[in-house]
Coordinates of C-alpha atoms in Angstrom, one line a residue:
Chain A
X21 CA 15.7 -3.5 -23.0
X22 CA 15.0 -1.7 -19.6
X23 CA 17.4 0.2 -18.1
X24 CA 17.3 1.8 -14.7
X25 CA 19.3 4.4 -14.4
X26 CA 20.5 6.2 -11.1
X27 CA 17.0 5.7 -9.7
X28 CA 16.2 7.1 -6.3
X29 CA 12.7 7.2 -5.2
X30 CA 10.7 8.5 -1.8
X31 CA 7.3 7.8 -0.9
X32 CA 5.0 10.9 0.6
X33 CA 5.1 9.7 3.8
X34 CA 8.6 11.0 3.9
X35 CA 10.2 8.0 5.8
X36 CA 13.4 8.4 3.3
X37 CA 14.4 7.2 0.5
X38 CA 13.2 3.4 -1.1
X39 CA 15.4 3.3 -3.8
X40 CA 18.6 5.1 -3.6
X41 CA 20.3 5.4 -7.2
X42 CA 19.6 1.8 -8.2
X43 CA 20.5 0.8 -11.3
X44 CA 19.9 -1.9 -13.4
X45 CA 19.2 -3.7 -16.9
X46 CA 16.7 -5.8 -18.2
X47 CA 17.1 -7.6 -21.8
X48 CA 15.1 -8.9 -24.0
X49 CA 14.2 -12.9 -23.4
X50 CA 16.3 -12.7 -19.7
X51 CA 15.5 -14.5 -16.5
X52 CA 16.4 -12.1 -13.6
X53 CA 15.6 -12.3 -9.8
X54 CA 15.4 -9.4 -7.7
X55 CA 16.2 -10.1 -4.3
X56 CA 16.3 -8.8 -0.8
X57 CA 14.4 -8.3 2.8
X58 CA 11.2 -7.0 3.2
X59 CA 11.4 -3.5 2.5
X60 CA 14.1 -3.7 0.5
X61 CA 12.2 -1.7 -2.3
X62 CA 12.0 -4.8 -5.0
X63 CA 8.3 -4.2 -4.8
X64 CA 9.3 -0.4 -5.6
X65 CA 11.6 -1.2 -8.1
X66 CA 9.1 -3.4 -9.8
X67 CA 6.7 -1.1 -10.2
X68 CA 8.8 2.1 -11.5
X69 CA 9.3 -1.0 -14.6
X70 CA 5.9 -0.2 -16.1
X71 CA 5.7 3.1 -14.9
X72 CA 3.1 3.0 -11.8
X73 CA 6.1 4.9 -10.1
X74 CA 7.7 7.3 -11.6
X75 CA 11.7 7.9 -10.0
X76 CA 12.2 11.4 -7.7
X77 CA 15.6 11.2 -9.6
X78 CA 16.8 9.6 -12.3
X79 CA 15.0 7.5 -14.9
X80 CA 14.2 4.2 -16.6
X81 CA 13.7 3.3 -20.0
X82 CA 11.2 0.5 -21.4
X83 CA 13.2 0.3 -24.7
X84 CA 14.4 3.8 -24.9
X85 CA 11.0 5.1 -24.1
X86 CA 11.2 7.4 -20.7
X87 CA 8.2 5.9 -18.3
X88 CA 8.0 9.9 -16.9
X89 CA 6.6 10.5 -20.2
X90 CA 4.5 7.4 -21.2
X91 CA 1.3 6.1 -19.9
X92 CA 1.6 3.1 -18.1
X93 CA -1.5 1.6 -20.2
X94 CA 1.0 2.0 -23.2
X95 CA 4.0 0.6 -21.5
X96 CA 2.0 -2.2 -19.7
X97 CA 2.0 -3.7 -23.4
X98 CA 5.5 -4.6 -22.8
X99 CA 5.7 -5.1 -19.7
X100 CA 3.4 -7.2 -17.4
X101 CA 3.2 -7.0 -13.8
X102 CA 1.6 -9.8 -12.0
X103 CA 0.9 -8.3 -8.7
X104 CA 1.7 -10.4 -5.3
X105 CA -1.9 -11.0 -4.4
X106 CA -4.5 -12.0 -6.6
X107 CA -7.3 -10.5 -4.3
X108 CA -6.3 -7.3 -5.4
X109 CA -7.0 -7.8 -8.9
X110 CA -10.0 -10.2 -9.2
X111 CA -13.3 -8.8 -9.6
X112 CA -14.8 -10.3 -12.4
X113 CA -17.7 -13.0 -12.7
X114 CA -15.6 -15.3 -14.8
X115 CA -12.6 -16.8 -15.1
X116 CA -12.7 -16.2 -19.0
X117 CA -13.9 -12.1 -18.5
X118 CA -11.0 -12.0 -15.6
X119 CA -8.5 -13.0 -18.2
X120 CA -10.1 -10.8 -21.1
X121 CA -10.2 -7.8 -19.2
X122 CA -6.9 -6.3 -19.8
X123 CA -7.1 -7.1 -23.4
X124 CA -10.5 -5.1 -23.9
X125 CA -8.4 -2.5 -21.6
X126 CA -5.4 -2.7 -24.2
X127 CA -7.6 -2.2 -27.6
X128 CA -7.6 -5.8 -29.1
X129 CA -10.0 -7.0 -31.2
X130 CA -12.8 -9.4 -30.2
X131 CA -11.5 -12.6 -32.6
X132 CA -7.8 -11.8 -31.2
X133 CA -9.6 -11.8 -27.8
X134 CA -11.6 -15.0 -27.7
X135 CA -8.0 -16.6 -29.2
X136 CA -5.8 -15.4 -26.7
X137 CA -8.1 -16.0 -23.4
X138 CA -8.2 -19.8 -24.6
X139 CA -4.4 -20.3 -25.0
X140 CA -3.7 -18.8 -21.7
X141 CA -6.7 -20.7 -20.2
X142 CA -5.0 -23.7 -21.5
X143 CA -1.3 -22.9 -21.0
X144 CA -2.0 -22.3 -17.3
X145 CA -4.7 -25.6 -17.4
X146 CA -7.4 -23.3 -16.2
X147 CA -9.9 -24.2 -19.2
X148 CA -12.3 -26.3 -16.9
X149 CA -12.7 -22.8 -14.7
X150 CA -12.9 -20.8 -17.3
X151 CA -16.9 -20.4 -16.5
X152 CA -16.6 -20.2 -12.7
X153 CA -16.0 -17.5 -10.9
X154 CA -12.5 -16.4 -9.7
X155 CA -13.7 -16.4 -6.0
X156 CA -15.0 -19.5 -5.8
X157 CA -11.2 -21.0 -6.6
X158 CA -8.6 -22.1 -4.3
X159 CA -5.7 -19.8 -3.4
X160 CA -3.3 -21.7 -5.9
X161 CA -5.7 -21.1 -9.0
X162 CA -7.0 -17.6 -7.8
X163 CA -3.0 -17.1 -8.0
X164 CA -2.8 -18.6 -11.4
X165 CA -5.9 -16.8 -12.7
X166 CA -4.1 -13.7 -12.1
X167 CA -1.2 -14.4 -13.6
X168 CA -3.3 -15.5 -16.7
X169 CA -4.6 -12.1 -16.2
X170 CA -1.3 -10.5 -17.6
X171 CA -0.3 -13.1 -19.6
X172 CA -3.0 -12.9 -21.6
X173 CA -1.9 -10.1 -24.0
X174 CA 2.2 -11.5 -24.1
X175 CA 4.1 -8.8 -22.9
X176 CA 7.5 -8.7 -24.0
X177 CA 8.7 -8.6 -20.1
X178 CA 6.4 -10.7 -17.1
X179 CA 7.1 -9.4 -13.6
X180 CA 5.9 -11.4 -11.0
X181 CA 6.3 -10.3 -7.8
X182 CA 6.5 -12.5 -5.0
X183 CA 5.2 -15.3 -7.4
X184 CA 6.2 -18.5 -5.0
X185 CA 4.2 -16.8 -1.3
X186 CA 1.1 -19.2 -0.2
X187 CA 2.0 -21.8 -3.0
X188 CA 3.4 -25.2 -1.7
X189 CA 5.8 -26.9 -2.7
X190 CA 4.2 -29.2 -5.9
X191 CA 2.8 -25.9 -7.2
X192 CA 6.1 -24.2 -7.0
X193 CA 7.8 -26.7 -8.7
X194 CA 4.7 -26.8 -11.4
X195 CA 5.8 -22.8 -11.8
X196 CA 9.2 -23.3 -12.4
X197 CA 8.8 -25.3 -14.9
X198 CA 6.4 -23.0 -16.2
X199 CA 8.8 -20.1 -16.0
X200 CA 11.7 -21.6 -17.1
X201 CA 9.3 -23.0 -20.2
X202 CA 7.9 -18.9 -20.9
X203 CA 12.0 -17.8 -20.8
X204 CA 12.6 -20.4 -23.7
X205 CA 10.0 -19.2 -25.7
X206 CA 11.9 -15.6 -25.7
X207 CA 10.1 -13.8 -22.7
X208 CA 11.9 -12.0 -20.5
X209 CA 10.8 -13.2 -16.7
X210 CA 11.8 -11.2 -13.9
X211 CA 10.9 -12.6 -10.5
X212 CA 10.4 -10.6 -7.3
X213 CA 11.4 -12.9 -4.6
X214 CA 13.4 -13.7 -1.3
X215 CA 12.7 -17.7 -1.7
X216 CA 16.0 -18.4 -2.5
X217 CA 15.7 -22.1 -3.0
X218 CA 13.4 -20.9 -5.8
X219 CA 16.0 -19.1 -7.4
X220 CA 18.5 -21.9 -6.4
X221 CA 16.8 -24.7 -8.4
X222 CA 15.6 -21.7 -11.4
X223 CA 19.4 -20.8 -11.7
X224 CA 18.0 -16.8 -13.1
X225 CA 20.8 -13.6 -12.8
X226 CA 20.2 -12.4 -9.6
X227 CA 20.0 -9.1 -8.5
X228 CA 20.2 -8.4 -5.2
X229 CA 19.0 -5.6 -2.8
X230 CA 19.2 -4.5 0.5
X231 CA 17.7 -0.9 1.8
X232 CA 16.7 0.3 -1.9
X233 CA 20.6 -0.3 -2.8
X234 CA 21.9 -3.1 -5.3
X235 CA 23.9 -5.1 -2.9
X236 CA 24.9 -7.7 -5.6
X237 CA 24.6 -8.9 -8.7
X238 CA 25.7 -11.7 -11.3
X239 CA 24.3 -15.9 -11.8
X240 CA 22.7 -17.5 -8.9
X241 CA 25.4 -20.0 -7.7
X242 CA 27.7 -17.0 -7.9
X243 CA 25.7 -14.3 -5.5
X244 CA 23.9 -17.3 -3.4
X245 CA 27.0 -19.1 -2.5
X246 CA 28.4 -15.7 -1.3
X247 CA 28.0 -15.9 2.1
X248 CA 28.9 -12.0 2.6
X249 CA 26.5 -10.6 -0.2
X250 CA 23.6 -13.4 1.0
X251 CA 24.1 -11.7 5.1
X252 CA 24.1 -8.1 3.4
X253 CA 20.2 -8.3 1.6
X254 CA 19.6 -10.4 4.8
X255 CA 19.0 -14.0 3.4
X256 CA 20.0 -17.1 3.9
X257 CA 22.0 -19.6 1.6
X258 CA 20.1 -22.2 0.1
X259 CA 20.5 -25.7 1.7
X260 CA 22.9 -26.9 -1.1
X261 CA 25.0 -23.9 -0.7
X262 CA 25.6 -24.9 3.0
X263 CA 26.2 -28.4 2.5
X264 CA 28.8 -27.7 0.0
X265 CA 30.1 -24.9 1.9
X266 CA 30.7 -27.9 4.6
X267 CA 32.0 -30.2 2.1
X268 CA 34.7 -27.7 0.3
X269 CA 37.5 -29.2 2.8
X270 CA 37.0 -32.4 0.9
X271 CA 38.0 -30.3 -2.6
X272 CA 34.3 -29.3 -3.3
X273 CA 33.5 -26.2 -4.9
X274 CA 31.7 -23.3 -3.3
X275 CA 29.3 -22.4 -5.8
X276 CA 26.6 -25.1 -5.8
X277 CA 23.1 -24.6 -5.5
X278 CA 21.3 -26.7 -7.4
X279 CA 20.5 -30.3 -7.0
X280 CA 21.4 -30.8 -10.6
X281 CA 25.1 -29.8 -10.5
X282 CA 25.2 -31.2 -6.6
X283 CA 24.1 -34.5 -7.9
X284 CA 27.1 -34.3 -10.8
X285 CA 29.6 -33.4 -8.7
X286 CA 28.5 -36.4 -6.1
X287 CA 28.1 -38.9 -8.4
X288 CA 31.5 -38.0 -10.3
X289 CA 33.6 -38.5 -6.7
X290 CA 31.3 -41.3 -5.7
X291 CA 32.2 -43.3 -8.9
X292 CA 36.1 -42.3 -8.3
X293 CA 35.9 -43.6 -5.1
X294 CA 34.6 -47.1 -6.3
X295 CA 37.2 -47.3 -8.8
X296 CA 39.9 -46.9 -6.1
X297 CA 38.1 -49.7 -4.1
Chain B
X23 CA 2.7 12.2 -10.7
X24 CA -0.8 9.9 -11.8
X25 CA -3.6 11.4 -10.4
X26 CA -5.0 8.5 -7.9
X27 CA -1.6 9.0 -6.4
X28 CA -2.5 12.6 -5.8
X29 CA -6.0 11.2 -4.4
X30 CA -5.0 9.3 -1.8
X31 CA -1.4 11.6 -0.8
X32 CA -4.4 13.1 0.6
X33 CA -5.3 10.9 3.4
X34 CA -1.6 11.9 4.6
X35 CA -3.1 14.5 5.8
X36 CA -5.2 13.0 8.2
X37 CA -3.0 10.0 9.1
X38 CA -1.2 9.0 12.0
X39 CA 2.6 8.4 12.8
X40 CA 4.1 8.2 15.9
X41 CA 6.1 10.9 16.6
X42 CA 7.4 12.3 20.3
X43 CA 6.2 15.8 19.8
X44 CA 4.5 18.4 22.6
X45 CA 1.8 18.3 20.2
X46 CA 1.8 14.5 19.9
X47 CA 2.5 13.9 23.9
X48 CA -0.9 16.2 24.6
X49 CA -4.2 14.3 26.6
X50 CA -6.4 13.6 24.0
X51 CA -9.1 14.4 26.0
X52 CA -7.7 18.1 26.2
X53 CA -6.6 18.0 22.9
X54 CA -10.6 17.0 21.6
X55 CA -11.9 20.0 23.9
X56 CA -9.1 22.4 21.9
X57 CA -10.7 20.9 18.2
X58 CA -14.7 21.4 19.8
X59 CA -13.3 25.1 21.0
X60 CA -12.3 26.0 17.3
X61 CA -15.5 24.3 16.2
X62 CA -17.7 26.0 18.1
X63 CA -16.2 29.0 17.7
X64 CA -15.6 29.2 13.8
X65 CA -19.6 28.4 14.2
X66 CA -20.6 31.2 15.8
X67 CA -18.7 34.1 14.1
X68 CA -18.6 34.8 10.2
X69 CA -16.3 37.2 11.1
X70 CA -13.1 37.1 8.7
X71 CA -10.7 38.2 10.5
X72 CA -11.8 35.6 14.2
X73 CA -11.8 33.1 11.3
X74 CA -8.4 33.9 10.2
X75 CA -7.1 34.1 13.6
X76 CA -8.6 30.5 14.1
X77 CA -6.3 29.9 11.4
X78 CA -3.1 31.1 12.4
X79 CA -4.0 29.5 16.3
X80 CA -3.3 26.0 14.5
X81 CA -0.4 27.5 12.9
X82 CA 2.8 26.9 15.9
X83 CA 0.8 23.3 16.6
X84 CA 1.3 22.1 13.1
X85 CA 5.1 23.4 13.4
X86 CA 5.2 22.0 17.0
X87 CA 4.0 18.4 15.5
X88 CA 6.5 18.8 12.2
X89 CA 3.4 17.7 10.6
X90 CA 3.2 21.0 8.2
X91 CA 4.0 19.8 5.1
X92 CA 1.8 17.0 5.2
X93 CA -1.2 19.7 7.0
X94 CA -0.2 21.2 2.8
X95 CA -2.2 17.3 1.7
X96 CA -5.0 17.9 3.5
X97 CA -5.6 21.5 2.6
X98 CA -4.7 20.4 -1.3
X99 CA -7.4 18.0 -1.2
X100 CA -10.0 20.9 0.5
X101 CA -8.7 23.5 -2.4
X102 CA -11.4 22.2 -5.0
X103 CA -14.3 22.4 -1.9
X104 CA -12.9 25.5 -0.8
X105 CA -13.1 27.1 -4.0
X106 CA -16.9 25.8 -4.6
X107 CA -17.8 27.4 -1.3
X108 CA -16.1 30.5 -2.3
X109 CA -17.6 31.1 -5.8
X110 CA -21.0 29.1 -4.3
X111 CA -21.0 32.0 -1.8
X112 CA -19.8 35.0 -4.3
X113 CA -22.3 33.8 -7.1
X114 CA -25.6 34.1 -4.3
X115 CA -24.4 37.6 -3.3
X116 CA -23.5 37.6 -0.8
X117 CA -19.8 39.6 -1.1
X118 CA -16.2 38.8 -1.6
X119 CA -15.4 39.4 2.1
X120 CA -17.8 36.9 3.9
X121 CA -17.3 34.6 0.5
X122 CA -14.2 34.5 1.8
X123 CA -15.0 34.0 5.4
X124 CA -17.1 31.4 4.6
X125 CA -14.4 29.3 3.0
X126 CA -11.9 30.2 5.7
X127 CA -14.1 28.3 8.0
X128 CA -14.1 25.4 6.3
X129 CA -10.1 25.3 6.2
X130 CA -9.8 26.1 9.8
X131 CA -12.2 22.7 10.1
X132 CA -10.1 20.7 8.3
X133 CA -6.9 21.8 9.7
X134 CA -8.1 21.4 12.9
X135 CA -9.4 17.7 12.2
X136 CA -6.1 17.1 10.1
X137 CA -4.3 18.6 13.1
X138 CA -6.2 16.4 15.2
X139 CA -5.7 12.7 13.6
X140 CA -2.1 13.6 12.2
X141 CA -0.9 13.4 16.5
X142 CA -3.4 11.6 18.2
X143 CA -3.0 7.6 18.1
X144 CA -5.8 5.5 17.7
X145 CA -4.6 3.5 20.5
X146 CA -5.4 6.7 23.0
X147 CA -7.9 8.0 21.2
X148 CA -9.9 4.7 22.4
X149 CA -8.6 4.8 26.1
X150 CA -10.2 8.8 26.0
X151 CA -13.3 6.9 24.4
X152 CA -13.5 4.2 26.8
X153 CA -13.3 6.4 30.2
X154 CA -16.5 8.8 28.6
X155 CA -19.2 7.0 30.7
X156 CA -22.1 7.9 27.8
X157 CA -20.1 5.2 25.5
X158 CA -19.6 2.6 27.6
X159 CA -23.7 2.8 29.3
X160 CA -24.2 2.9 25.0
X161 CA -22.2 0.1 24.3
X162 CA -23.2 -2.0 27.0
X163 CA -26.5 -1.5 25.6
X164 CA -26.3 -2.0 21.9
X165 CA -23.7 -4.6 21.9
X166 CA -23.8 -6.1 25.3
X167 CA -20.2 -5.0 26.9
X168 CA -18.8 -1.9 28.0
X169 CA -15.8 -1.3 26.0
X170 CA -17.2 -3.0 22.5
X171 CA -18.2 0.9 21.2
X172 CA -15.0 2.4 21.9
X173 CA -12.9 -0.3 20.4
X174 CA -15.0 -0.5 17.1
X175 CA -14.3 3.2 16.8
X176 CA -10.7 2.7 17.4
X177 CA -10.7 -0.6 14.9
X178 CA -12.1 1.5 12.5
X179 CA -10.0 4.8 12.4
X180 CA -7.0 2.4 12.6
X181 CA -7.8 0.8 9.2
X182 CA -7.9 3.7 7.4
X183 CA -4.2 3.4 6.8
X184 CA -4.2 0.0 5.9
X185 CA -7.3 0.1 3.4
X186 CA -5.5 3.6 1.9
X187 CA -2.5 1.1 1.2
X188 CA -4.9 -1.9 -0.2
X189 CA -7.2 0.6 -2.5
X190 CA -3.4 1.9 -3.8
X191 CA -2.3 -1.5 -4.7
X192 CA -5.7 -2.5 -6.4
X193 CA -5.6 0.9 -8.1
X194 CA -1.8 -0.2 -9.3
X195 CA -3.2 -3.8 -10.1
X196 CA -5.4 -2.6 -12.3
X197 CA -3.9 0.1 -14.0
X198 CA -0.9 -2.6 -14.9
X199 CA -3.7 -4.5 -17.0
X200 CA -4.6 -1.4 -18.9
X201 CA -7.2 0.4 -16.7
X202 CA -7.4 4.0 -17.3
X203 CA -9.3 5.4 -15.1
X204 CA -10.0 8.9 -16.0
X205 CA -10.4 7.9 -19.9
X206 CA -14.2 8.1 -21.3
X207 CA -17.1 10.5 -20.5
X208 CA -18.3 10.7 -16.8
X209 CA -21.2 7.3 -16.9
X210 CA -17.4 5.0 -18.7
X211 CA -15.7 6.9 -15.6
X212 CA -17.5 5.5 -13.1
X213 CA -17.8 2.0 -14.2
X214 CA -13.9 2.2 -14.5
X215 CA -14.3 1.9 -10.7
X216 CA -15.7 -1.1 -10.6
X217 CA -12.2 -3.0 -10.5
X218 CA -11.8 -0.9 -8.3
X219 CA -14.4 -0.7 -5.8
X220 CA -15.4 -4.7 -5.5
X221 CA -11.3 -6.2 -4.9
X222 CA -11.7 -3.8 -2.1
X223 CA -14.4 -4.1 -0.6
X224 CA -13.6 -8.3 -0.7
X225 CA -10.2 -7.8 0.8
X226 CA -12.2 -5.3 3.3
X227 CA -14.5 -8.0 4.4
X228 CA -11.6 -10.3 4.2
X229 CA -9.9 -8.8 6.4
X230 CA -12.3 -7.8 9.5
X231 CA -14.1 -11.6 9.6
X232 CA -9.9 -12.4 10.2
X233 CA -9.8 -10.0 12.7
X234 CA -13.1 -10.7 14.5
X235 CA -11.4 -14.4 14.9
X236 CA -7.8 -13.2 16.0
X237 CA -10.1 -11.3 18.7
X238 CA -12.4 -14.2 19.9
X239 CA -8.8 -16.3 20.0
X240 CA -7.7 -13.9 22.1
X241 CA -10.9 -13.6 24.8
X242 CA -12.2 -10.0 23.3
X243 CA -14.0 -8.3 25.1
X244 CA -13.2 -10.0 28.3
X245 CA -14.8 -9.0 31.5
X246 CA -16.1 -5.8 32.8
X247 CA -13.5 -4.6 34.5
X248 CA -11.3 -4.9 32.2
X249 CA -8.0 -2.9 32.8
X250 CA -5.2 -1.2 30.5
X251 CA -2.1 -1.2 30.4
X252 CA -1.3 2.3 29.5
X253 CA -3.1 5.0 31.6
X254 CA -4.0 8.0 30.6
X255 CA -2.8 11.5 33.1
X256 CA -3.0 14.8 32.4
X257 CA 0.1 16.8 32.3
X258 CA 1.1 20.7 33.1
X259 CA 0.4 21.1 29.2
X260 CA -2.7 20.0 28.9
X261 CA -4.3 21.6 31.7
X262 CA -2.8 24.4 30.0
X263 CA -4.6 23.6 26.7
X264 CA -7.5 23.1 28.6
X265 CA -7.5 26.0 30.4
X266 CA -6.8 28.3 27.0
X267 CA -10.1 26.2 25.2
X268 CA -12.1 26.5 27.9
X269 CA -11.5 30.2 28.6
X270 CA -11.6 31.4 24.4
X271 CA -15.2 29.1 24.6
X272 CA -16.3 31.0 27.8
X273 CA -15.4 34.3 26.0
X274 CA -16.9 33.7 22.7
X275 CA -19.6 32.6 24.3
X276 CA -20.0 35.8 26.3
X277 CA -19.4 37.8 23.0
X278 CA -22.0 35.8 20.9
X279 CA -24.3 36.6 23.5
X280 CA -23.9 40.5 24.4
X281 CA -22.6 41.9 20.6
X282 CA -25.6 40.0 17.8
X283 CA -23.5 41.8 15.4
X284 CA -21.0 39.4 15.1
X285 CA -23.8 36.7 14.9
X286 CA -24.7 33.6 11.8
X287 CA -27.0 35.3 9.7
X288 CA -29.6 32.3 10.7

């Protein structure tokens, strides 16, 4: 488990406080996403998880282990941070050493190596790369390399912050599916995000902030049918949401966001209706 | 606190945030005359105690500015210099006391530059730049148009900041996948930089062939007489500044001249 506790946080340029005595809690095999605006501090927050940023007050605990006093080589083994841009990570010649990288980094052995580059190659269908290098690849695959890149060695908990930005919208849908697949397999996967009809269609707990504060928290149709906690991380509803928001004075409920439950709830009235007819 | 963090808390010292301060508010053509007077000066005197007093000059700018406790960055990252140019100095005998006034010159020339980028902007830094008639004769000559020069030099003290924040993210990239960077003996350390070093120098490149194309969109460099929208005037203050530099520069001057005791001992 992770647990954030009372974390505040200032950066050295001194333009106050990030995070202001967030706190939060991760378990083992969950599906969070953190919310908010630009500048919000999810980026902040995500990195005091595997200890790049250490809390000015406070602390947080990667299964009871303090990250003031750890390494964040050791605690990267449990928790994987997939950073927002994979330009700032590539630099190998290959796809394959790209993906190997961390686990010569992390002390594995070179059987355990070759084995777990070619499951993630495959898992991510990046085999037929795996001997070209990461620059020559589109956006979408450089993106995919890089989350290879950290999935690689199976950290308990994969953060992926801003996972869904440049991607359209076949490849989202393709990482959805790929999440969702990784959660039921017992990782926990915590998404940094403001895409909210990402997190609509995912259905994760959401967490929500707004000016390094938790603004909200609880299941996605709960929080992103709430028009009040939505306004206050400054986001909008998802498009479900709204049309049922517009369609509660015909006895809908609220808290729809997904096309799933919107096409249950449509299809149960539509087939009343033709039995009054 | 990691030590890369350290590293580049560093280049606080020497960054720029707008701020309306005297200090800030000041020409920076009068406020470049000011940092060539304490450079000239802390040239031609080993004395200790003009060195100190060069010192303590910068002293009610950096409180003027509130940029004191980020001045304490830049002087953190001079403390390992400053201490080779001390014991550098002590070890060739030539004595604690101009050891000492040695290395005191080196931290009035960082204050002074730290001083100087913490309040000027980039933005009138370049207009200075651009009204110095040597640049724009230069740059209409290497590069075919007056205000070219000027603006690369502008361009480039202005990214500083941004590649600061990119070499911080790669450095946080990388150390998430296990990257230890001060792990090994010195030849493993520096080939730890090499995830480094390349992601940032592609994001680099990236980033100014973008920019070279957002400028071309945009008509850069225009025509010759090309105008601004912001000019820059001199106030009471800095023909006060100026007047101070100009007269401490006359009178060092003078003094360097008339009293060869106080001279570089080359």
């Amino acid at each position: 488990m992770i647990l954030v506790e009372d974390v505040s946080f200032e950066y050295p340029s001194g333009r106050g406080e990030a995070l202001s005595g967030v706190s939060v809690k991760f378990e083992p095999g969950e599906f969070v996403a953190v919310m908010g605006e630009n500048g919000a501090g999810k980026t902040t927050l995500a990195k005091h998880l595997n200890g790049l940023l250490r809390p000015s007050s406070g602390r947080v605990l990667v299964d009871e282990e303090d990250t003031r006093r750890t390494s964040v080589a050791r605690l990267a083994r449990k928790v994987g941070l997939v950073f927002q841009n994979p330009d700032h990570l590539l630099f190998s010649e290959t796809v394959r050493a790209e993906v190997a990288f961390a686990l010569h980094n992390l002390g594995y052995a070179g059987k355990t190596i070759e084995n777990q580059v070619e499951k993630t190659l495959g898992s991510l269908d990046l085999t037929r790369y795996a001997d070209v290098s990461p620059f020559l690849l589109s956006g979408g695959e450089r993106k995919r390399v890089a989350l290879a890149a950290v999935l690689a060695w199976e950290p308990e908990y994969l953060i992926l912050d801003e996972p869904t930005i440049g991607q359209d919208y076949l490849q989202k849908e393709r990482l959805r599916n790929f999440i969702v697949q990784l959660n039921s397999q017992g990782k926990a996967v915590i998404i940094i995000t403001h895409d909210v009809e990402f997190v609509a269609e995912a259905k994760p707990r959401v967490v929500l902030l707004s000016k390094g504060r938790v603004v909200g928290e609880g299941p996605a149709d709960r929080v992103l049918s709430d028009a009040d906690k939505v306004a206050s991380a400054s986001l909008v509803k998802p498009q479900i949401a709204k049309l049922f928001d517009q369609l509660s004075r015909f006895g809908f409920p609220r808290d729809v966001v997904d096309v799933h439950r919107a096409k249950q709830l449509l299809e149960d009235r539509l087939r009343e209706v033709s039995v009054h007819v | 606190m990691s030590r890369s963090f350290v590293t580049l808390r560093s280049l606080e010292g020497f960054k720029f945030y707008g701020r309306k301060t005297i200090v800030h508010n000041l020409d920076p053509r009068a406020k470049a005359l000011f940092i060539t007077t304490v450079f000239v000066v802390s040239l031609l005197f080993t004395n200790l105690y003009v060195l100190l007093g060069l010192l303590i000059v910068h002293v009610p700018f950096l409180l003027a500015a509130g940029v004191l406790r980020r001045w304490v960055y830049s002087i953190r990252a001079g403390a390992l210099l400053a201490g080779i140019i001390f014991f550098a100095n002590l070890l060739t005998g030539s004595g604690v006391l101009p050891a000492l006034a040695l290395t005191v010159r080196f931290l009035v020339l960082l204050t002074t530059f730290s001083l100087f980028f913490m309040t000027t902007s980039p933005d009138d830094l370049g207009l200075a730049l651009d009204r110095v008639g040597l640049v724009r004769w230069l740059s209409r000559r290497w590069l075919g148009f007056p205000n070219a020069l000027s603006f690369t030099f502008t361009t480039a003290v202005r990214l500083v900041p941004t590649l600061a924040v990119d070499a911080q993210t790669v450095i946080d990239a990388q150390r998430s996948r296990g990257l230890e960077l001060d792990k090994g003996n010195i030849l493993r350390r520096i080939r730890n930089y090499v995830p480094i070093l390349i992601p940032l120098l592609l994001v680099a490149i990236r980033r100014s062939l973008e920019l070279a194309e957002a400028l071309e969109a945009r008509g850069f460099p225009g025509r010759e007489d090309r105008t601004s929208l912001y000019e820059l005037r001199f106030k009471a203050s800095d023909y006060l500044l100026v007047l101070g530099s100009s007269t401490v520069l006359a009178v060092s001057m003078w003094i360097f001249v008339i009293h060869p005791v106080l001279r570089l001992p080359f």
